GROMACS .gro file of C-alpha atoms in nm:
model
  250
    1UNK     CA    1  -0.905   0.928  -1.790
    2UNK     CA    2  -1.081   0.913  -1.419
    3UNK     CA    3  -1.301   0.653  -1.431
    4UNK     CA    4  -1.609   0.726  -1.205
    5UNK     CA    5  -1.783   0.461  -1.010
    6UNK     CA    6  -2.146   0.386  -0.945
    7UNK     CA    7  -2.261   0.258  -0.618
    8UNK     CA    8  -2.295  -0.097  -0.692
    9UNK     CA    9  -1.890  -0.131  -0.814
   10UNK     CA   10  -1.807   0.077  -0.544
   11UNK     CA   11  -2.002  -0.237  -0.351
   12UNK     CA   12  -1.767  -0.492  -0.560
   13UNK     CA   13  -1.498  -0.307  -0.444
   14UNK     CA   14  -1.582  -0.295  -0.118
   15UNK     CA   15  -1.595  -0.679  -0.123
   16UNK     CA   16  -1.262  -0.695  -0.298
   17UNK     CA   17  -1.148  -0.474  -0.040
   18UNK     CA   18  -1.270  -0.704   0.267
   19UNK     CA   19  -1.132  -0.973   0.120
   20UNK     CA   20  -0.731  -0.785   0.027
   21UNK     CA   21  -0.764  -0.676   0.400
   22UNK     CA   22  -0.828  -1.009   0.582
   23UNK     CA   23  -0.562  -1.163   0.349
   24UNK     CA   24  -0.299  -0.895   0.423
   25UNK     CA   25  -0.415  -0.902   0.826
   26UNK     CA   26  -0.385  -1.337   0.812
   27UNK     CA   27  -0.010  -1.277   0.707
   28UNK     CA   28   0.082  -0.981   0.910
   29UNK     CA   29  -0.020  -1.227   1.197
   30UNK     CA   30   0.202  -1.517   1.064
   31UNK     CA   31   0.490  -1.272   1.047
   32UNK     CA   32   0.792  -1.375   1.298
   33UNK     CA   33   1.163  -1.489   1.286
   34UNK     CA   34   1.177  -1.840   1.089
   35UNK     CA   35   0.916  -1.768   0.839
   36UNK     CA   36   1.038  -1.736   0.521
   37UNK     CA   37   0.830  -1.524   0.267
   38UNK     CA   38   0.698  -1.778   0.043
   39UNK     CA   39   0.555  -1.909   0.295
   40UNK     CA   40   0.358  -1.556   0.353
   41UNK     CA   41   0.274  -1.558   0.004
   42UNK     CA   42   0.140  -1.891   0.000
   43UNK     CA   43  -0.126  -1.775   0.310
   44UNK     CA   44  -0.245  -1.495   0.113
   45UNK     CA   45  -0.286  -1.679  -0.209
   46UNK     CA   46  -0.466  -1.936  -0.057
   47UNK     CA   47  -0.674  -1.737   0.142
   48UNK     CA   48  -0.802  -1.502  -0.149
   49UNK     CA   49  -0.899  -1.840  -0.402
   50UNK     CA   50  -1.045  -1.938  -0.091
   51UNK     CA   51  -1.286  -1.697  -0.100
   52UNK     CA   52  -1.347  -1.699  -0.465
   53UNK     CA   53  -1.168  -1.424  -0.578
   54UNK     CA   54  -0.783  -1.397  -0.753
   55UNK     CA   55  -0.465  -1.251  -0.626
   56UNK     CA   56  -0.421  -0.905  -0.804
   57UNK     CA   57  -0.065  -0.913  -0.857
   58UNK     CA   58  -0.019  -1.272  -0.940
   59UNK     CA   59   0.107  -1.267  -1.283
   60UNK     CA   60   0.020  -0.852  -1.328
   61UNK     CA   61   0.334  -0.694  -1.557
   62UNK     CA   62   0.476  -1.038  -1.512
   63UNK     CA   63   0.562  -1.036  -1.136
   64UNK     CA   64   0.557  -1.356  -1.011
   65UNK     CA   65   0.393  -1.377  -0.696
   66UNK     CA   66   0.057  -1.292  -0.479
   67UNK     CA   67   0.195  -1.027  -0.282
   68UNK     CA   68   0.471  -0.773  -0.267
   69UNK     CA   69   0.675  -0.829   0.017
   70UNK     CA   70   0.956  -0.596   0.129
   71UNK     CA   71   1.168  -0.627   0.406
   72UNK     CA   72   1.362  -0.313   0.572
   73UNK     CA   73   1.564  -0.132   0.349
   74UNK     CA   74   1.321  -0.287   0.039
   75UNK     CA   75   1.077  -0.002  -0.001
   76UNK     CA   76   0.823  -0.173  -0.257
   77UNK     CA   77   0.791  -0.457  -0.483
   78UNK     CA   78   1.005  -0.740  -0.299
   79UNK     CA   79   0.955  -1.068  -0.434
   80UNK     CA   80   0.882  -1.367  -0.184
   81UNK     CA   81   1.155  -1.643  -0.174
   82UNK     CA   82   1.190  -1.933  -0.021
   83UNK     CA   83   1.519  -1.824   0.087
   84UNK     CA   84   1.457  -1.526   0.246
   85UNK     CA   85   1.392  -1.601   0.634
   86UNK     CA   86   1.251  -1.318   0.834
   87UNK     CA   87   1.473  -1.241   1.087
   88UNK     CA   88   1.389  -1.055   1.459
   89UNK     CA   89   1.411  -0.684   1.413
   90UNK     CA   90   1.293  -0.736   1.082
   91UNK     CA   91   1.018  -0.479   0.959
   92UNK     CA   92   0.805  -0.637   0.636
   93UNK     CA   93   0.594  -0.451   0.419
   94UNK     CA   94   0.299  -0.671   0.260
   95UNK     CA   95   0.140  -0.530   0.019
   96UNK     CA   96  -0.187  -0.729  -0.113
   97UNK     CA   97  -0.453  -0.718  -0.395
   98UNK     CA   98  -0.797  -0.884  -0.473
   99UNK     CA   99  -0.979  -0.890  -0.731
  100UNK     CA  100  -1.345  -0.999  -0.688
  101UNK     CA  101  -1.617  -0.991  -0.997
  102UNK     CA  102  -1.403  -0.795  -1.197
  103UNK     CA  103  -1.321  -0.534  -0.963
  104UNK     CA  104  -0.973  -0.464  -0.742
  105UNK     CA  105  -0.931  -0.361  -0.366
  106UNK     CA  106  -0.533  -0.326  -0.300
  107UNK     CA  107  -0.347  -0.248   0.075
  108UNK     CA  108  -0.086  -0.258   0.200
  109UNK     CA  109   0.075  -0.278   0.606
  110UNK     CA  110   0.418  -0.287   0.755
  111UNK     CA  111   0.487  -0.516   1.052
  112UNK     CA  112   0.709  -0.598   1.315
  113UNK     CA  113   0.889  -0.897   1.291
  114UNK     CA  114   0.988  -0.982   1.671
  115UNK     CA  115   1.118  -0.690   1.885
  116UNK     CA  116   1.206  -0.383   1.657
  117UNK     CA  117   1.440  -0.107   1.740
  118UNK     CA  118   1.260   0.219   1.864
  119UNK     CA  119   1.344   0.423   1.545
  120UNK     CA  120   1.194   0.179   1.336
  121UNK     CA  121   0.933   0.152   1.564
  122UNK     CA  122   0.888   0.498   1.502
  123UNK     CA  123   0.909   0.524   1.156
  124UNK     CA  124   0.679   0.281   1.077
  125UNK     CA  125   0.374   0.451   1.367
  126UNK     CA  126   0.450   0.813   1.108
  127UNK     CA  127   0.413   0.647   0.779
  128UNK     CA  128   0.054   0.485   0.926
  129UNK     CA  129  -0.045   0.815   1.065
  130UNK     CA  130   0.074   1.000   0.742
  131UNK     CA  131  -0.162   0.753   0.555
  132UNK     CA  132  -0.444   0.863   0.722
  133UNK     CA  133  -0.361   1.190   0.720
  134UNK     CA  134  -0.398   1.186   0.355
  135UNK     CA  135  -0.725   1.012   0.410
  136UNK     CA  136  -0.863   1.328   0.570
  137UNK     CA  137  -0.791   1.513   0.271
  138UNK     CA  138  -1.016   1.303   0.033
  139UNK     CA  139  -1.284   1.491   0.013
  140UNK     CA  140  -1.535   1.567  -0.245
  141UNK     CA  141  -1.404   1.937  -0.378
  142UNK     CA  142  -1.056   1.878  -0.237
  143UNK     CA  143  -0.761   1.825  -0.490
  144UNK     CA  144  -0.514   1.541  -0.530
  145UNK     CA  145  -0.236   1.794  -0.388
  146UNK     CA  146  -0.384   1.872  -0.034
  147UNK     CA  147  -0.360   1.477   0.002
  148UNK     CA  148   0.012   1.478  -0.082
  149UNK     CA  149   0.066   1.775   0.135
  150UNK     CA  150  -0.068   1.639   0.412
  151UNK     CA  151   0.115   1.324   0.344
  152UNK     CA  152   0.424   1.516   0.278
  153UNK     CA  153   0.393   1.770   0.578
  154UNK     CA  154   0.347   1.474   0.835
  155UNK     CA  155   0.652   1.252   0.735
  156UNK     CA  156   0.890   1.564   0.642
  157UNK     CA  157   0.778   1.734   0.996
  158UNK     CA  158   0.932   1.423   1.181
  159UNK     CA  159   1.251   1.418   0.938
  160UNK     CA  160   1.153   1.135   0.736
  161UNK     CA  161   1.193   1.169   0.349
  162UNK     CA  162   0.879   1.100   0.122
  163UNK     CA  163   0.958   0.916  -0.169
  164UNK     CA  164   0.842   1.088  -0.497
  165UNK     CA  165   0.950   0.794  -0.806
  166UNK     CA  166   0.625   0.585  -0.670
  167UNK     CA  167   0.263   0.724  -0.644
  168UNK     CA  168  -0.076   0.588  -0.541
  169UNK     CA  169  -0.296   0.547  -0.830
  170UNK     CA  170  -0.640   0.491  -0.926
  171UNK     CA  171  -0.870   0.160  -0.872
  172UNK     CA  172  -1.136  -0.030  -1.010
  173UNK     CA  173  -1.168  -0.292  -1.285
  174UNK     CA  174  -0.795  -0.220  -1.366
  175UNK     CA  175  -0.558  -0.231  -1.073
  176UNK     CA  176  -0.401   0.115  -1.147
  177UNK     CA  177  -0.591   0.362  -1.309
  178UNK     CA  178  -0.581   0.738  -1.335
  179UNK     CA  179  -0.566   0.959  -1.163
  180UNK     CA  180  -0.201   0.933  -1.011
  181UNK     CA  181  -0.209   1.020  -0.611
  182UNK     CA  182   0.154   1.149  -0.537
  183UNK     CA  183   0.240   1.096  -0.154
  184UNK     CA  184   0.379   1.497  -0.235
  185UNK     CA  185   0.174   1.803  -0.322
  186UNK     CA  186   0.072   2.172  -0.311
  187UNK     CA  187  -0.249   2.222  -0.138
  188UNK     CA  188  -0.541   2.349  -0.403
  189UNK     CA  189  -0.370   2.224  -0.659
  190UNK     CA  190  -0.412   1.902  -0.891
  191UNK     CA  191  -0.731   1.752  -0.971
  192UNK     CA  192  -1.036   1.807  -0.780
  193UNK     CA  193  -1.195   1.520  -0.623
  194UNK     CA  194  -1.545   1.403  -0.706
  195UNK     CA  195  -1.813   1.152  -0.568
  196UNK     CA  196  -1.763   0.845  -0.718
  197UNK     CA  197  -1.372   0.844  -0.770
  198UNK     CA  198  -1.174   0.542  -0.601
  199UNK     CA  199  -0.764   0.562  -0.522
  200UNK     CA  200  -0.526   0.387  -0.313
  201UNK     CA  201  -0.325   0.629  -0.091
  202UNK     CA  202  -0.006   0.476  -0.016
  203UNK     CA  203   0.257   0.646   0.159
  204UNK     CA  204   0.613   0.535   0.117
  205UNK     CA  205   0.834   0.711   0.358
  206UNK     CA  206   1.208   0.627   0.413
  207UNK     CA  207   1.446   0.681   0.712
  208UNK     CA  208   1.695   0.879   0.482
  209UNK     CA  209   1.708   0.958   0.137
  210UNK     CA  210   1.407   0.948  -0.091
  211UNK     CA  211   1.631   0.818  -0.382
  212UNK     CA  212   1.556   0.473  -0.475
  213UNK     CA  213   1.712   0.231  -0.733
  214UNK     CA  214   1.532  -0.070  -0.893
  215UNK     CA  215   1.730  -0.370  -0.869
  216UNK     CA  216   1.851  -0.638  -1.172
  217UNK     CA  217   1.475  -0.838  -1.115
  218UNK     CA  218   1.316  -0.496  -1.211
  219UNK     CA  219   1.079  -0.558  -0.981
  220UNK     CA  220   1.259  -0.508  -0.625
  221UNK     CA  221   1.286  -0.144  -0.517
  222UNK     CA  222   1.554  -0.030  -0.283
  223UNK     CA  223   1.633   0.269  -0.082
  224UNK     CA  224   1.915   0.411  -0.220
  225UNK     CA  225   2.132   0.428   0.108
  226UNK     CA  226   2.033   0.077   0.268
  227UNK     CA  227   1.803   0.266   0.502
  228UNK     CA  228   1.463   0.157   0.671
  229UNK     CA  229   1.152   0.246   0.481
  230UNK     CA  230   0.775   0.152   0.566
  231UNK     CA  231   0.452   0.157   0.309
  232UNK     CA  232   0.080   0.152   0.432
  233UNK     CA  233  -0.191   0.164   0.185
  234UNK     CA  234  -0.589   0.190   0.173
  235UNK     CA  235  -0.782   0.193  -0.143
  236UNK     CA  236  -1.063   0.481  -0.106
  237UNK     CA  237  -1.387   0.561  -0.203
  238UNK     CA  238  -1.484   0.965  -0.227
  239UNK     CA  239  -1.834   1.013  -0.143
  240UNK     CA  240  -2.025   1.303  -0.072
  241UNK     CA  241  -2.001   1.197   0.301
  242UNK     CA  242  -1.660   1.202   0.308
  243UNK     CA  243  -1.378   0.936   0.250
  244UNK     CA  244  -1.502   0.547   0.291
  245UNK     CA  245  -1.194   0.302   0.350
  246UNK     CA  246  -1.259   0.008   0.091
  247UNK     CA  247  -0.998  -0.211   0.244
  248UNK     CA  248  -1.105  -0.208   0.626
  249UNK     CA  249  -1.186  -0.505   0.758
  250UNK     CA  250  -1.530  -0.453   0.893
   0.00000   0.00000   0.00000
Protein backbone atom coordinates (compact mmCIF):
# COMPACT_ATOMS: atom_id res chain seq x y z
CA UNK A 1 0.00 0.00 0.00
CA UNK A 2 1.36 3.72 -1.11
CA UNK A 3 1.49 5.55 1.76
CA UNK A 4 0.73 9.28 1.01
CA UNK A 5 2.42 12.09 2.80
CA UNK A 6 1.19 15.35 4.21
CA UNK A 7 3.25 18.41 4.06
CA UNK A 8 4.59 18.50 7.44
CA UNK A 9 6.32 14.64 7.08
CA UNK A 10 7.27 15.54 3.83
CA UNK A 11 9.10 18.53 6.10
CA UNK A 12 10.57 15.60 8.48
CA UNK A 13 11.76 14.12 5.59
CA UNK A 14 13.21 16.82 4.20
CA UNK A 15 15.24 17.20 7.43
CA UNK A 16 16.14 13.55 7.38
CA UNK A 17 17.13 14.13 3.99
CA UNK A 18 19.59 17.20 4.79
CA UNK A 19 20.97 15.43 7.30
CA UNK A 20 21.61 11.60 4.97
CA UNK A 21 23.10 14.13 2.40
CA UNK A 22 25.71 16.05 4.48
CA UNK A 23 26.64 12.66 6.05
CA UNK A 24 27.07 10.88 2.70
CA UNK A 25 28.92 14.33 1.18
CA UNK A 26 31.44 14.37 4.75
CA UNK A 27 32.57 10.77 3.62
CA UNK A 28 32.67 11.11 -0.07
CA UNK A 29 35.21 13.91 0.91
CA UNK A 30 37.28 11.61 3.26
CA UNK A 31 37.43 9.08 0.45
CA UNK A 32 41.23 8.44 -0.81
CA UNK A 33 43.89 5.60 -0.94
CA UNK A 34 44.72 4.53 2.86
CA UNK A 35 41.33 4.90 4.24
CA UNK A 36 39.89 1.91 5.12
CA UNK A 37 35.99 1.73 5.21
CA UNK A 38 35.29 1.54 8.77
CA UNK A 39 36.76 4.34 9.09
CA UNK A 40 34.03 5.93 6.49
CA UNK A 41 31.44 4.37 8.43
CA UNK A 42 32.52 5.65 11.61
CA UNK A 43 32.27 9.56 9.97
CA UNK A 44 28.84 8.99 8.96
CA UNK A 45 27.67 7.42 12.13
CA UNK A 46 29.02 9.99 14.08
CA UNK A 47 27.95 12.68 12.12
CA UNK A 48 24.14 11.63 11.95
CA UNK A 49 23.94 11.05 16.24
CA UNK A 50 25.56 14.23 16.01
CA UNK A 51 22.80 15.83 14.79
CA UNK A 52 20.24 13.98 16.72
CA UNK A 53 19.03 11.66 14.45
CA UNK A 54 19.98 7.56 13.89
CA UNK A 55 21.73 5.80 11.13
CA UNK A 56 18.96 4.05 8.98
CA UNK A 57 20.69 0.98 8.22
CA UNK A 58 22.44 0.39 11.44
CA UNK A 59 21.03 -2.74 12.65
CA UNK A 60 17.95 -2.71 9.70
CA UNK A 61 17.44 -6.70 8.54
CA UNK A 62 20.43 -7.23 10.73
CA UNK A 63 23.20 -5.50 8.66
CA UNK A 64 25.72 -4.41 10.72
CA UNK A 65 26.84 -1.14 9.90
CA UNK A 66 25.79 2.75 9.18
CA UNK A 67 26.29 2.73 5.63
CA UNK A 68 26.53 0.48 2.64
CA UNK A 69 29.71 0.76 1.13
CA UNK A 70 30.68 -0.88 -2.17
CA UNK A 71 33.74 -0.73 -3.88
CA UNK A 72 34.09 -1.43 -7.85
CA UNK A 73 32.86 -4.55 -8.90
CA UNK A 74 30.46 -4.52 -5.41
CA UNK A 75 27.26 -3.13 -6.83
CA UNK A 76 25.22 -2.66 -3.44
CA UNK A 77 25.25 -3.61 0.08
CA UNK A 78 29.15 -3.86 0.90
CA UNK A 79 29.87 -4.05 4.40
CA UNK A 80 32.66 -1.66 5.90
CA UNK A 81 35.80 -3.46 7.31
CA UNK A 82 38.54 -2.53 8.87
CA UNK A 83 40.44 -4.47 6.45
CA UNK A 84 39.40 -3.23 3.42
CA UNK A 85 41.82 -0.20 2.40
CA UNK A 86 40.67 1.91 -0.46
CA UNK A 87 43.03 1.75 -2.98
CA UNK A 88 43.79 4.60 -6.02
CA UNK A 89 41.57 3.82 -8.94
CA UNK A 90 39.18 2.68 -6.58
CA UNK A 91 35.44 3.80 -7.28
CA UNK A 92 33.16 3.52 -3.80
CA UNK A 93 29.60 3.61 -3.66
CA UNK A 94 28.20 5.06 -0.20
CA UNK A 95 25.05 4.64 0.27
CA UNK A 96 23.52 6.49 3.53
CA UNK A 97 20.23 6.73 5.58
CA UNK A 98 18.75 9.02 8.37
CA UNK A 99 16.18 8.79 10.20
CA UNK A 100 14.99 11.97 12.00
CA UNK A 101 11.53 12.09 14.23
CA UNK A 102 10.42 9.02 12.91
CA UNK A 103 10.86 9.66 9.40
CA UNK A 104 13.78 8.32 6.72
CA UNK A 105 15.73 10.30 3.94
CA UNK A 106 18.17 7.62 2.14
CA UNK A 107 21.08 8.50 -0.86
CA UNK A 108 23.37 7.29 -2.16
CA UNK A 109 26.86 8.65 -4.40
CA UNK A 110 29.75 6.96 -6.08
CA UNK A 111 33.22 8.50 -5.81
CA UNK A 112 36.54 8.53 -7.06
CA UNK A 113 39.07 7.25 -5.02
CA UNK A 114 42.42 8.96 -6.42
CA UNK A 115 42.83 9.07 -10.24
CA UNK A 116 40.22 6.70 -11.97
CA UNK A 117 40.51 5.20 -15.34
CA UNK A 118 38.43 7.10 -18.08
CA UNK A 119 35.83 4.26 -18.50
CA UNK A 120 35.06 4.28 -15.05
CA UNK A 121 35.13 7.77 -15.11
CA UNK A 122 32.58 7.43 -17.55
CA UNK A 123 30.44 5.05 -16.17
CA UNK A 124 30.01 6.53 -13.09
CA UNK A 125 29.12 10.57 -14.95
CA UNK A 126 25.94 8.04 -16.94
CA UNK A 127 24.66 6.38 -13.90
CA UNK A 128 24.43 10.20 -12.17
CA UNK A 129 22.89 11.57 -15.25
CA UNK A 130 20.55 8.45 -15.61
CA UNK A 131 19.46 9.29 -11.97
CA UNK A 132 18.28 12.42 -12.81
CA UNK A 133 16.91 11.50 -15.75
CA UNK A 134 14.50 9.48 -13.88
CA UNK A 135 13.97 12.49 -11.71
CA UNK A 136 12.40 14.29 -14.66
CA UNK A 137 9.95 11.69 -14.98
CA UNK A 138 8.41 12.10 -11.44
CA UNK A 139 5.72 13.87 -12.08
CA UNK A 140 2.31 14.10 -10.72
CA UNK A 141 0.18 11.95 -13.54
CA UNK A 142 3.32 10.22 -14.78
CA UNK A 143 3.74 6.38 -14.04
CA UNK A 144 6.47 4.47 -12.24
CA UNK A 145 7.49 3.02 -15.85
CA UNK A 146 8.38 6.33 -17.73
CA UNK A 147 10.94 6.71 -14.72
CA UNK A 148 12.51 3.31 -15.45
CA UNK A 149 12.49 4.02 -19.10
CA UNK A 150 14.18 6.93 -18.88
CA UNK A 151 16.55 5.35 -16.51
CA UNK A 152 16.82 2.39 -18.72
CA UNK A 153 17.05 4.33 -22.15
CA UNK A 154 20.01 6.56 -20.79
CA UNK A 155 22.36 3.76 -19.41
CA UNK A 156 21.39 1.07 -22.26
CA UNK A 157 21.97 4.05 -25.00
CA UNK A 158 25.70 4.28 -23.79
CA UNK A 159 26.04 0.30 -23.55
CA UNK A 160 25.84 0.01 -19.96
CA UNK A 161 23.51 -2.78 -18.52
CA UNK A 162 20.75 -1.75 -15.92
CA UNK A 163 20.45 -4.05 -13.26
CA UNK A 164 16.83 -5.38 -12.76
CA UNK A 165 17.19 -7.93 -9.19
CA UNK A 166 17.36 -4.38 -7.13
CA UNK A 167 14.70 -1.55 -7.30
CA UNK A 168 14.18 1.82 -5.65
CA UNK A 169 11.41 1.71 -3.27
CA UNK A 170 9.20 3.80 -1.31
CA UNK A 171 10.08 6.19 1.87
CA UNK A 172 8.81 7.51 4.89
CA UNK A 173 8.41 6.24 8.47
CA UNK A 174 9.61 2.79 7.13
CA UNK A 175 12.79 2.83 5.11
CA UNK A 176 11.29 0.87 2.13
CA UNK A 177 7.87 1.10 1.43
CA UNK A 178 5.66 0.54 -1.58
CA UNK A 179 5.56 1.34 -4.27
CA UNK A 180 8.69 -0.48 -5.88
CA UNK A 181 10.60 2.04 -8.48
CA UNK A 182 12.37 -0.39 -11.00
CA UNK A 183 15.49 1.42 -12.64
CA UNK A 184 13.54 -0.49 -15.99
CA UNK A 185 10.15 0.28 -17.48
CA UNK A 186 7.58 0.82 -20.27
CA UNK A 187 6.55 4.34 -20.53
CA UNK A 188 2.58 4.81 -19.44
CA UNK A 189 2.68 1.98 -17.71
CA UNK A 190 2.82 1.09 -13.82
CA UNK A 191 1.38 3.17 -11.23
CA UNK A 192 0.52 6.68 -11.67
CA UNK A 193 2.19 9.13 -9.57
CA UNK A 194 0.36 11.40 -7.14
CA UNK A 195 1.10 14.54 -4.92
CA UNK A 196 2.17 13.46 -1.82
CA UNK A 197 4.06 10.13 -2.75
CA UNK A 198 7.90 9.92 -1.66
CA UNK A 199 10.57 7.25 -3.44
CA UNK A 200 14.16 6.90 -3.71
CA UNK A 201 15.29 6.55 -7.37
CA UNK A 202 18.41 4.70 -7.43
CA UNK A 203 20.00 3.64 -10.47
CA UNK A 204 22.37 0.74 -10.43
CA UNK A 205 24.10 0.42 -13.69
CA UNK A 206 27.01 -2.04 -14.40
CA UNK A 207 29.87 -2.02 -16.99
CA UNK A 208 28.77 -5.56 -18.28
CA UNK A 209 26.29 -7.91 -17.32
CA UNK A 210 23.27 -7.03 -15.25
CA UNK A 211 23.48 -10.49 -13.47
CA UNK A 212 24.41 -10.22 -9.95
CA UNK A 213 25.07 -12.85 -7.19
CA UNK A 214 24.76 -12.23 -3.40
CA UNK A 215 27.69 -13.35 -1.64
CA UNK A 216 28.02 -15.98 1.65
CA UNK A 217 27.37 -12.56 4.17
CA UNK A 218 23.98 -12.22 2.28
CA UNK A 219 24.39 -8.90 2.42
CA UNK A 220 27.30 -8.06 -0.24
CA UNK A 221 26.08 -7.89 -3.84
CA UNK A 222 28.38 -8.57 -6.70
CA UNK A 223 28.38 -8.14 -10.37
CA UNK A 224 28.33 -11.31 -11.74
CA UNK A 225 31.46 -10.91 -14.10
CA UNK A 226 33.84 -8.84 -11.65
CA UNK A 227 32.92 -5.75 -13.64
CA UNK A 228 32.64 -1.98 -12.51
CA UNK A 229 29.24 -0.86 -11.40
CA UNK A 230 28.16 2.65 -9.88
CA UNK A 231 24.75 3.50 -7.73
CA UNK A 232 23.42 7.15 -7.15
CA UNK A 233 20.32 7.66 -5.25
CA UNK A 234 17.87 10.62 -4.21
CA UNK A 235 14.84 10.11 -2.14
CA UNK A 236 11.88 12.25 -3.84
CA UNK A 237 9.01 14.07 -3.06
CA UNK A 238 6.07 14.32 -5.99
CA UNK A 239 4.34 17.51 -5.73
CA UNK A 240 2.08 19.19 -7.88
CA UNK A 241 5.09 21.45 -8.85
CA UNK A 242 7.02 18.87 -9.96
CA UNK A 243 9.74 16.55 -8.34
CA UNK A 244 11.46 18.09 -4.95
CA UNK A 245 14.92 16.30 -4.14
CA UNK A 246 14.61 15.40 -0.28
CA UNK A 247 18.24 14.55 0.01
CA UNK A 248 19.95 17.79 -1.51
CA UNK A 249 21.95 19.50 0.56
CA UNK A 250 20.55 22.96 0.53
Amino acid sequence: MVILKTVPEIAKMRAAGRISQRALQLAGKAVEPGVSTYELDTLIRQYIEKQGATPSFLGYGGFPASACISVNHVVIHGIPSKAQILQNGDIVSIDVGACLEGYHGDNAWTFACGDVSKEAQALMDATREALFEGIAQAVAGNRIGDIGHAVQQYAEARSYSVVRDFVGHGVGAKLHEDPSVPNYGIPGHGLRLRPGMVIAIEPMINQGTPRVRVLKDKWTTVTADGLLSAHFEHTIAITSNGPVILTSPD
